[in-house]
PDB file of C-alpha atoms and ligand atoms in Angstrom:
ATOM      1  CA  ALA A   1       0.000   0.000   0.000  1.00  0.00           C
ATOM      2  CA  VAL A   2       2.855   2.381   0.891  1.00  0.00           C
ATOM      3  CA  LEU A   3       4.589   1.627  -2.408  1.00  0.00           C
ATOM      4  CA  GLY A   4       1.349   2.110  -4.317  1.00  0.00           C
ATOM      5  CA  GLU A   5       0.792   5.445  -2.664  1.00  0.00           C
ATOM      6  CA  ALA A   6       4.339   6.546  -3.456  1.00  0.00           C
ATOM      7  CA  MET A   7       3.855   5.522  -7.105  1.00  0.00           C
ATOM      8  CA  ASN A   8       0.650   7.527  -7.280  1.00  0.00           C
ATOM      9  CA  ARG A   9       2.328  10.550  -5.796  1.00  0.00           C
ATOM     10  CA  MET A  10       5.181  10.274  -8.282  1.00  0.00           C
ATOM     11  CA  ALA A  11       2.819   9.931 -11.224  1.00  0.00           C
ATOM     12  CA  GLY A  12       0.871  12.904  -9.943  1.00  0.00           C
ATOM     13  CA  SER A  13       3.937  15.077  -9.626  1.00  0.00           C
ATOM     14  CA  LEU A  14       5.168  14.081 -13.106  1.00  0.00           C
ATOM     15  CA  ALA A  15       1.819  15.055 -14.579  1.00  0.00           C
ATOM     16  CA  GLU A  16       1.987  18.318 -12.653  1.00  0.00           C
ATOM     17  CA  GLN A  17       5.452  19.062 -13.992  1.00  0.00           C
ATOM     18  CA  SER A  18       4.496  18.429 -17.563  1.00  0.00           C
ATOM     19  CA  GLU A  19       1.422  20.613 -17.105  1.00  0.00           C
ATOM     20  CA  LEU A  20       3.664  23.372 -15.691  1.00  0.00           C
ATOM     21  CA  ARG A  21       6.059  23.051 -18.631  1.00  0.00           C
ATOM     22  CA  ARG A  22       3.151  23.250 -21.051  1.00  0.00           C
ATOM     23  CA  LYS A  23       1.875  26.385 -19.333  1.00  0.00           C
ATOM     24  CA  LEU A  24       5.345  27.907 -19.267  1.00  0.00           C
ATOM     25  CA  THR A  25       5.980  27.540 -22.995  1.00  0.00           C
ATOM     26  CA  GLY A  26       2.469  28.734 -23.714  1.00  0.00           C
ATOM     27  CA  ASN A  27       3.070  31.778 -21.545  1.00  0.00           C
ATOM     28  CA  ILE A  28       6.446  32.594 -23.092  1.00  0.00           C
ATOM     29  CA  SER A  29       4.976  32.414 -26.592  1.00  0.00           C
ATOM     30  CA  HIS A  30       2.068  34.568 -25.561  1.00  0.00           C
ATOM     31  CA  GLU A  31       4.274  37.167 -23.917  1.00  0.00           C
ATOM     32  CA  LEU A  32       6.580  37.376 -26.923  1.00  0.00           C
ATOM     33  CA  ARG A  33       3.782  37.368 -29.445  1.00  0.00           C
ATOM     34  CA  THR A  34       1.840  40.318 -28.062  1.00  0.00           C
ATOM     35  CA  PRO A  35       4.474  43.053 -28.493  1.00  0.00           C
ATOM     36  CA  LEU A  36       5.740  41.447 -31.674  1.00  0.00           C
ATOM     37  CA  THR A  37       2.291  41.575 -33.261  1.00  0.00           C
ATOM     38  CA  THR A  38       1.915  45.221 -32.304  1.00  0.00           C
ATOM     39  CA  ILE A  39       5.287  46.148 -33.792  1.00  0.00           C
ATOM     40  CA  GLN A  40       4.470  44.244 -36.967  1.00  0.00           C
ATOM     41  CA  SER A  41       1.096  45.905 -37.433  1.00  0.00           C
ATOM     42  CA  TYR A  42       2.537  49.382 -36.924  1.00  0.00           C
ATOM     43  CA  LEU A  43       5.250  48.724 -39.488  1.00  0.00           C
ATOM     44  CA  GLU A  44       2.719  47.377 -41.983  1.00  0.00           C
ATOM     45  CA  ALA A  45       0.528  50.427 -41.454  1.00  0.00           C
ATOM     46  CA  PHE A  46       3.536  52.698 -42.119  1.00  0.00           C
ATOM     47  CA  ARG A  47       4.410  50.746 -45.267  1.00  0.00           C
ATOM     48  CA  ASP A  48       0.859  50.845 -46.600  1.00  0.00           C
ATOM     49  CA  GLY A  49       0.403  54.520 -45.820  1.00  0.00           C
ATOM     50  CA  ILE A  50      -2.477  53.842 -43.383  1.00  0.00           C
ATOM     51  CA  LEU A  51      -0.553  55.463 -40.547  1.00  0.00           C
ATOM     52  CA  GLN A  52       1.912  58.333 -40.682  1.00  0.00           C
ATOM     53  CA  PRO A  53       5.315  57.551 -39.177  1.00  0.00           C
ATOM     54  CA  LYS A  54       4.854  60.496 -36.818  1.00  0.00           C
ATOM     55  CA  ARG A  55       6.768  60.846 -33.581  1.00  0.00           C
ATOM     56  CA  GLU A  56       3.968  59.532 -31.342  1.00  0.00           C
ATOM     57  CA  ASN A  57       3.431  56.484 -33.535  1.00  0.00           C
ATOM     58  CA  ILE A  58       7.120  55.724 -33.544  1.00  0.00           C
ATOM     59  CA  GLU A  59       7.172  56.126 -29.745  1.00  0.00           C
ATOM     60  CA  ALA A  60       4.464  53.467 -29.504  1.00  0.00           C
ATOM     61  CA  VAL A  61       6.562  51.041 -31.565  1.00  0.00           C
ATOM     62  CA  LEU A  62       9.630  51.811 -29.448  1.00  0.00           C
ATOM     63  CA  GLU A  63       7.654  51.130 -26.283  1.00  0.00           C
ATOM     64  CA  GLU A  64       6.682  47.698 -27.540  1.00  0.00           C
ATOM     65  CA  ALA A  65      10.286  47.014 -28.551  1.00  0.00           C
ATOM     66  CA  ALA A  66      11.389  48.022 -25.033  1.00  0.00           C
ATOM     67  CA  ARG A  67       8.843  45.612 -23.582  1.00  0.00           C
ATOM     68  CA  LEU A  68      10.230  42.798 -25.689  1.00  0.00           C
ATOM     69  CA  GLY A  69      13.725  43.724 -24.559  1.00  0.00           C
ATOM     70  CA  LYS A  70      12.729  43.686 -20.905  1.00  0.00           C
ATOM     71  CA  LEU A  71      11.077  40.325 -21.285  1.00  0.00           C
ATOM     72  CA  VAL A  72      14.180  38.822 -22.871  1.00  0.00           C
ATOM     73  CA  ASN A  73      16.316  40.261 -20.056  1.00  0.00           C
ATOM     74  CA  ASP A  74      13.971  38.835 -17.446  1.00  0.00           C
ATOM     75  CA  LEU A  75      14.112  35.433 -19.071  1.00  0.00           C
ATOM     76  CA  GLN A  76      17.884  35.563 -18.978  1.00  0.00           C
ATOM     77  CA  GLY A  77      17.875  36.456 -15.303  1.00  0.00           C
ATOM     78  CA  LEU A  78      15.550  33.613 -14.509  1.00  0.00           C
ATOM     79  CA  THR A  79      17.945  30.753 -14.842  1.00  0.00           C
ATOM     80  CA  ILE A  80      21.070  30.449 -12.872  1.00  0.00           C
ATOM     81  CA  ASP A  81      22.490  27.362 -14.514  1.00  0.00           C
ATOM     82  CA  SER A  82      24.401  24.769 -12.578  1.00  0.00           C
ATOM     83  CA  TYR A  83      27.715  26.293 -13.611  1.00  0.00           C
ATOM     84  CA  GLU A  84      26.816  29.646 -12.141  1.00  0.00           C
ATOM     85  CA  ARG A  85      25.459  27.932  -9.076  1.00  0.00           C
ATOM     86  CA  GLU A  86      28.806  26.260  -8.518  1.00  0.00           C
ATOM     87  CA  ALA A  87      30.714  29.438  -9.245  1.00  0.00           C
ATOM     88  CA  LEU A  88      28.590  31.153  -6.644  1.00  0.00           C
ATOM     89  CA  LYS A  89      30.884  31.856  -3.719  1.00  0.00           C
ATOM     90  CA  LEU A  90      28.662  32.184  -0.719  1.00  0.00           C
ATOM     91  CA  LYS A  91      30.287  34.211   1.994  1.00  0.00           C
ATOM     92  CA  GLN A  92      29.376  35.333   5.452  1.00  0.00           C
ATOM     93  CA  LEU A  93      28.145  38.830   4.633  1.00  0.00           C
ATOM     94  CA  PRO A  94      26.820  41.753   6.671  1.00  0.00           C
ATOM     95  CA  LEU A  95      23.242  41.269   5.570  1.00  0.00           C
ATOM     96  CA  THR A  96      21.720  44.221   7.403  1.00  0.00           C
ATOM     97  CA  GLU A  97      24.205  46.529   5.719  1.00  0.00           C
ATOM     98  CA  LEU A  98      23.715  45.093   2.221  1.00  0.00           C
ATOM     99  CA  VAL A  99      19.941  45.166   2.391  1.00  0.00           C
ATOM    100  CA  THR A 100      19.954  48.729   3.724  1.00  0.00           C
ATOM    101  CA  GLN A 101      22.288  49.929   0.959  1.00  0.00           C
ATOM    102  CA  GLU A 102      20.138  48.412  -1.774  1.00  0.00           C
ATOM    103  CA  ALA A 103      16.927  49.721  -0.221  1.00  0.00           C
ATOM    104  CA  GLU A 104      18.397  53.241  -0.052  1.00  0.00           C
ATOM    105  CA  ARG A 105      19.125  52.993  -3.769  1.00  0.00           C
ATOM    106  CA  ILE A 106      15.440  52.369  -4.402  1.00  0.00           C
ATOM    107  CA  ARG A 107      14.122  54.981  -1.981  1.00  0.00           C
ATOM    108  CA  PRO A 108      13.889  57.700  -4.702  1.00  0.00           C
ATOM    109  CA  LEU A 109      11.611  55.463  -6.763  1.00  0.00           C
ATOM    110  CA  LEU A 110       9.281  54.939  -3.790  1.00  0.00           C
ATOM    111  CA  GLN A 111       9.304  58.681  -3.146  1.00  0.00           C
ATOM    112  CA  GLN A 112       7.838  59.232  -6.585  1.00  0.00           C
ATOM    113  CA  LYS A 113       4.624  57.778  -5.180  1.00  0.00           C
ATOM    114  CA  GLU A 114       5.176  59.340  -1.765  1.00  0.00           C
ATOM    115  CA  ILE A 115       5.632  55.900  -0.273  1.00  0.00           C
ATOM    116  CA  THR A 116       7.656  56.042   2.928  1.00  0.00           C
ATOM    117  CA  LEU A 117      10.395  53.491   3.401  1.00  0.00           C
ATOM    118  CA  GLN A 118      11.265  52.580   6.971  1.00  0.00           C
ATOM    119  CA  ILE A 119      14.199  50.325   7.761  1.00  0.00           C
ATOM    120  CA  GLU A 120      14.373  48.960  11.309  1.00  0.00           C
ATOM    121  CA  LYS A 121      17.948  47.899  11.786  1.00  0.00           C
ATOM    122  CA  PRO A 122      18.878  45.649  14.701  1.00  0.00           C
ATOM    123  CA  VAL A 123      21.338  47.056  17.229  1.00  0.00           C
ATOM    124  CA  ALA A 124      24.049  44.646  16.129  1.00  0.00           C
ATOM    125  CA  ASP A 125      24.342  43.763  12.439  1.00  0.00           C
ATOM    126  CA  PHE A 126      23.177  40.309  11.370  1.00  0.00           C
ATOM    127  CA  SER A 127      25.367  38.390   9.018  1.00  0.00           C
ATOM    128  CA  ALA A 128      24.466  35.371   6.909  1.00  0.00           C
ATOM    129  CA  LEU A 129      25.610  33.217   4.010  1.00  0.00           C
ATOM    130  CA  ALA A 130      24.910  35.134   0.838  1.00  0.00           C
ATOM    131  CA  ASP A 131      26.141  36.572  -2.418  1.00  0.00           C
ATOM    132  CA  GLU A 132      26.212  40.343  -2.693  1.00  0.00           C
ATOM    133  CA  THR A 133      24.838  40.641  -6.233  1.00  0.00           C
ATOM    134  CA  LEU A 134      22.044  38.184  -5.583  1.00  0.00           C
ATOM    135  CA  VAL A 135      21.009  39.933  -2.376  1.00  0.00           C
ATOM    136  CA  GLU A 136      20.802  43.188  -4.320  1.00  0.00           C
ATOM    137  CA  ARG A 137      18.660  41.590  -7.008  1.00  0.00           C
ATOM    138  CA  VAL A 138      16.311  39.968  -4.533  1.00  0.00           C
ATOM    139  CA  ILE A 139      15.793  43.165  -2.539  1.00  0.00           C
ATOM    140  CA  SER A 140      15.338  45.332  -5.618  1.00  0.00           C
ATOM    141  CA  ASN A 141      12.771  42.921  -7.047  1.00  0.00           C
ATOM    142  CA  LEU A 142      10.739  42.961  -3.835  1.00  0.00           C
ATOM    143  CA  LEU A 143      10.915  46.727  -3.461  1.00  0.00           C
ATOM    144  CA  ILE A 144       9.972  47.359  -7.077  1.00  0.00           C
ATOM    145  CA  ASN A 145       6.937  45.129  -6.545  1.00  0.00           C
ATOM    146  CA  ALA A 146       6.103  47.018  -3.359  1.00  0.00           C
ATOM    147  CA  TYR A 147       6.294  50.197  -5.425  1.00  0.00           C
ATOM    148  CA  LYS A 148       4.093  48.777  -8.202  1.00  0.00           C
ATOM    149  CA  TYR A 149       1.410  47.328  -5.946  1.00  0.00           C
ATOM    150  CA  THR A 150       1.233  49.989  -3.241  1.00  0.00           C
ATOM    151  CA  PRO A 151      -0.947  53.043  -3.785  1.00  0.00           C
ATOM    152  CA  GLN A 152       0.246  56.619  -3.362  1.00  0.00           C
ATOM    153  CA  LYS A 153       1.339  57.583   0.197  1.00  0.00           C
ATOM    154  CA  GLY A 154       1.691  53.983   1.325  1.00  0.00           C
ATOM    155  CA  LYS A 155       4.363  52.537   3.527  1.00  0.00           C
ATOM    156  CA  VAL A 156       7.115  49.951   3.161  1.00  0.00           C
ATOM    157  CA  LEU A 157       8.791  48.514   6.227  1.00  0.00           C
ATOM    158  CA  ILE A 158      11.953  46.407   6.282  1.00  0.00           C
ATOM    159  CA  THR A 159      12.729  44.467   9.462  1.00  0.00           C
ATOM    160  CA  PHE A 160      15.330  41.902  10.453  1.00  0.00           C
ATOM    161  CA  SER A 161      15.190  38.983  12.843  1.00  0.00           C
ATOM    162  CA  GLN A 162      17.522  36.179  13.724  1.00  0.00           C
ATOM    163  CA  GLY A 163      16.969  32.559  14.711  1.00  0.00           C
ATOM    164  CA  ASN A 164      19.467  29.836  15.536  1.00  0.00           C
ATOM    165  CA  GLU A 165      19.971  28.854  11.927  1.00  0.00           C
ATOM    166  CA  GLU A 166      18.492  31.618   9.833  1.00  0.00           C
ATOM    167  CA  VAL A 167      18.367  35.360   9.444  1.00  0.00           C
ATOM    168  CA  CYS A 168      15.047  36.687   8.229  1.00  0.00           C
ATOM    169  CA  VAL A 169      14.583  39.893   6.245  1.00  0.00           C
ATOM    170  CA  ALA A 170      10.934  40.947   6.010  1.00  0.00           C
ATOM    171  CA  VAL A 171       9.694  43.432   3.426  1.00  0.00           C
ATOM    172  CA  ALA A 172       6.154  44.540   4.244  1.00  0.00           C
ATOM    173  CA  ASP A 173       3.989  46.966   2.319  1.00  0.00           C
ATOM    174  CA  THR A 174       0.587  48.574   2.774  1.00  0.00           C
ATOM    175  CA  GLY A 175      -0.382  47.740  -0.790  1.00  0.00           C
ATOM    176  CA  ILE A 176      -3.272  46.044  -2.521  1.00  0.00           C
ATOM    177  CA  GLY A 177      -2.390  42.611  -1.130  1.00  0.00           C
ATOM    178  CA  ILE A 178      -2.936  39.225  -2.744  1.00  0.00           C
ATOM    179  CA  ASP A 179      -6.004  36.995  -2.509  1.00  0.00           C
ATOM    180  CA  ALA A 180      -5.483  33.670  -0.741  1.00  0.00           C
ATOM    181  CA  GLU A 181      -6.452  31.786  -3.903  1.00  0.00           C
ATOM    182  CA  HIS A 182      -3.523  33.341  -5.795  1.00  0.00           C
ATOM    183  CA  LEU A 183      -0.904  33.144  -3.053  1.00  0.00           C
ATOM    184  CA  PRO A 184       0.307  29.597  -3.794  1.00  0.00           C
ATOM    185  CA  TYR A 185       1.138  30.523  -7.379  1.00  0.00           C
ATOM    186  CA  ILE A 186       2.801  33.927  -7.257  1.00  0.00           C
ATOM    187  CA  PHE A 187       6.320  32.453  -7.195  1.00  0.00           C
ATOM    188  CA  GLU A 188       5.629  30.609 -10.439  1.00  0.00           C
ATOM    189  CA  ARG A 189       7.058  31.980 -13.627  1.00  0.00           C
ATOM    190  CA  PHE A 190       4.727  34.269 -15.550  1.00  0.00           C
ATOM    191  CA  TYR A 191       1.992  34.089 -12.942  1.00  0.00           C
ATOM    192  CA  ARG A 192       0.159  37.376 -12.531  1.00  0.00           C
ATOM    193  CA  VAL A 193      -2.847  37.880 -10.322  1.00  0.00           C
ATOM    194  CA  ASP A 194      -4.436  40.254 -12.774  1.00  0.00           C
ATOM    195  CA  PRO A 195      -2.836  40.058 -16.213  1.00  0.00           C
ATOM    196  CA  SER A 196      -4.540  43.187 -17.531  1.00  0.00           C
ATOM    197  CA  ARG A 197      -3.551  45.302 -14.566  1.00  0.00           C
ATOM    198  CA  THR A 198       0.016  44.077 -14.473  1.00  0.00           C
ATOM    199  CA  ARG A 199       0.298  44.636 -18.196  1.00  0.00           C
ATOM    200  CA  ALA A 200      -0.305  48.305 -17.534  1.00  0.00           C
ATOM    201  CA  THR A 201       2.412  48.329 -14.850  1.00  0.00           C
ATOM    202  CA  GLY A 202       4.798  46.548 -17.207  1.00  0.00           C
ATOM    203  CA  GLY A 203       5.055  43.341 -15.223  1.00  0.00           C
ATOM    204  CA  SER A 204       5.769  40.022 -16.826  1.00  0.00           C
ATOM    205  CA  GLY A 205       5.188  37.779 -13.823  1.00  0.00           C
ATOM    206  CA  ILE A 206       8.829  36.767 -13.560  1.00  0.00           C
ATOM    207  CA  GLY A 207      10.109  38.907 -10.691  1.00  0.00           C
ATOM    208  CA  LEU A 208       9.053  36.630  -7.843  1.00  0.00           C
ATOM    209  CA  ALA A 209      10.154  33.483  -9.687  1.00  0.00           C
ATOM    210  CA  ILE A 210      13.600  35.093  -9.876  1.00  0.00           C
ATOM    211  CA  VAL A 211      13.490  35.941  -6.162  1.00  0.00           C
ATOM    212  CA  LYS A 212      12.677  32.327  -5.288  1.00  0.00           C
ATOM    213  CA  GLU A 213      15.351  30.941  -7.588  1.00  0.00           C
ATOM    214  CA  LEU A 214      18.044  33.280  -6.245  1.00  0.00           C
ATOM    215  CA  MET A 215      17.147  32.589  -2.607  1.00  0.00           C
ATOM    216  CA  GLU A 216      17.373  28.847  -3.246  1.00  0.00           C
ATOM    217  CA  ALA A 217      20.713  29.330  -5.008  1.00  0.00           C
ATOM    218  CA  MET A 218      21.958  30.872  -1.740  1.00  0.00           C
ATOM    219  CA  GLY A 219      20.602  27.953   0.281  1.00  0.00           C
ATOM    220  CA  GLY A 220      17.750  30.070   1.599  1.00  0.00           C
ATOM    221  CA  ARG A 221      14.041  30.430   0.938  1.00  0.00           C
ATOM    222  CA  VAL A 222      11.233  32.939   0.635  1.00  0.00           C
ATOM    223  CA  ASP A 223       7.632  33.028   1.815  1.00  0.00           C
ATOM    224  CA  VAL A 224       4.779  35.476   1.932  1.00  0.00           C
ATOM    225  CA  ASP A 225       1.798  36.572   3.989  1.00  0.00           C
ATOM    226  CA  SER A 226      -0.797  38.827   2.516  1.00  0.00           C
ATOM    227  CA  LYS A 227      -4.154  40.350   3.181  1.00  0.00           C
ATOM    228  CA  PRO A 228      -6.148  41.856   0.324  1.00  0.00           C
ATOM    229  CA  GLN A 229      -6.563  45.640   0.651  1.00  0.00           C
ATOM    230  CA  HIS A 230      -4.133  45.688   3.584  1.00  0.00           C
ATOM    231  CA  GLY A 231      -0.764  44.666   2.290  1.00  0.00           C
ATOM    232  CA  SER A 232       1.806  41.956   1.829  1.00  0.00           C
ATOM    233  CA  CYS A 233       4.848  40.797   3.727  1.00  0.00           C
ATOM    234  CA  PHE A 234       7.598  38.919   1.916  1.00  0.00           C
ATOM    235  CA  ARG A 235      10.131  37.171   4.125  1.00  0.00           C
ATOM    236  CA  LEU A 236      13.593  36.152   2.977  1.00  0.00           C
ATOM    237  CA  TYR A 237      15.359  33.503   5.027  1.00  0.00           C
ATOM    238  CA  PHE A 238      19.147  33.304   4.786  1.00  0.00           C
ATOM    239  CA  LYS A 239      21.249  30.518   6.300  1.00  0.00           C
ATOM    240  CA  ARG A 240      23.564  31.763   9.049  1.00  0.00           C
ATOM    241  CA  SER A 241      26.188  29.131   8.269  1.00  0.00           C
ATOM    242  CA  LYS A 242      26.703  26.006   6.135  1.00  0.00           C
TER     243      LYS A 242
HETATM  244  P1  LIG B 301       5.091  41.057 -12.060  1.00  0.00           P
HETATM  245  O1  LIG B 301       6.160  41.338 -13.061  1.00  0.00           O
HETATM  246  O2  LIG B 301       3.740  40.824 -12.665  1.00  0.00           O
HETATM  247  O3  LIG B 301       5.076  42.036 -10.931  1.00  0.00           O
HETATM  248  P2  LIG B 301       6.044  39.085 -10.128  1.00  0.00           P
HETATM  249  O4  LIG B 301       6.525  37.699 -10.352  1.00  0.00           O
HETATM  250  O5  LIG B 301       7.021  40.041  -9.527  1.00  0.00           O
HETATM  251  O6  LIG B 301       5.490  39.610 -11.497  1.00  0.00           O
HETATM  252  O7  LIG B 301       4.752  39.011  -9.210  1.00  0.00           O
HETATM  253  C1  LIG B 301       3.720  38.094  -9.541  1.00  0.00           C
HETATM  254  C2  LIG B 301       2.368  38.647  -9.134  1.00  0.00           C
HETATM  255  O8  LIG B 301       2.270  38.711  -7.713  1.00  0.00           O
HETATM  256  C3  LIG B 301       2.134  40.081  -9.607  1.00  0.00           C
HETATM  257  O9  LIG B 301       1.589  40.106 -10.888  1.00  0.00           O
HETATM  258  C4  LIG B 301       1.183  40.629  -8.559  1.00  0.00           C
HETATM  259  O10 LIG B 301      -0.139  40.283  -8.891  1.00  0.00           O
HETATM  260  C5  LIG B 301       1.561  39.866  -7.304  1.00  0.00           C
HETATM  261  N1  LIG B 301       2.434  40.654  -6.404  1.00  0.00           N
HETATM  262  C6  LIG B 301       3.781  40.613  -6.318  1.00  0.00           C
HETATM  263  N2  LIG B 301       4.241  41.442  -5.364  1.00  0.00           N
HETATM  264  C7  LIG B 301       3.162  42.031  -4.814  1.00  0.00           C
HETATM  265  C8  LIG B 301       2.960  42.973  -3.745  1.00  0.00           C
HETATM  266  N3  LIG B 301       3.979  43.495  -3.046  1.00  0.00           N
HETATM  267  N4  LIG B 301       1.674  43.340  -3.453  1.00  0.00           N
HETATM  268  C9  LIG B 301       0.635  42.824  -4.139  1.00  0.00           C
HETATM  269  N5  LIG B 301       0.749  41.925  -5.139  1.00  0.00           N
HETATM  270  C10 LIG B 301       1.991  41.523  -5.478  1.00  0.00           C
END
């Protein structure tokens, strides 16, 4: 019976994986096709004299091209291959310091929406196993999301805590929050709670998948708590030592 159950579980997870892969390729094609189609139709309209190649029309084509470019960049950032993973030299780093530095870099962006950023640093710095570049990418991804999904005059709070084995960095916002039904999927590639809304904010649904991947590459993990209309709290857990 135990063996049978294990077999069933395995079959189930294989089916799940192939379903995920199918969704992923479908999503990539869809994401690439949309801007491409727009660019193509503009160019055809210019060629056929239906549309004048005026500045504003050309701007629209450029915008679509930029979107394609961003998508390709995001895709590149998504996979740390095994080589990179091995080349990754995890070091004991002053995490509080690194996170604060990166957050300060993003403060001006938050200020554009009058969002206040508060960083509650512990009295003594926490250090953990990490890679400087990856920490920067993880923090910037979370803060850019906080910016995108928090209304004007909101608040973002960064706090630190330390357990026996892990250091936790929490990034909380007073944004729109995420419905419980969507929460399990937001770390999946290309998953967006509201595709039409995130299209307007330029999201491609890859940011959190990158965060998860990078945290795992550092031997850590990420989780989230969220309440619709109240806000979200993303927590990054870093290993204190090997
Ligand atoms: P995107 O590029 O669409 O922002 P992400 O992978 O970064 O993609 O996030 C996936 C989805 O999770 C987003 O589309 C959004 O619906 C939701 N999300 C992410 N961060 C937040 C946040 N801080 N507050 C509310 N919703 C969020």
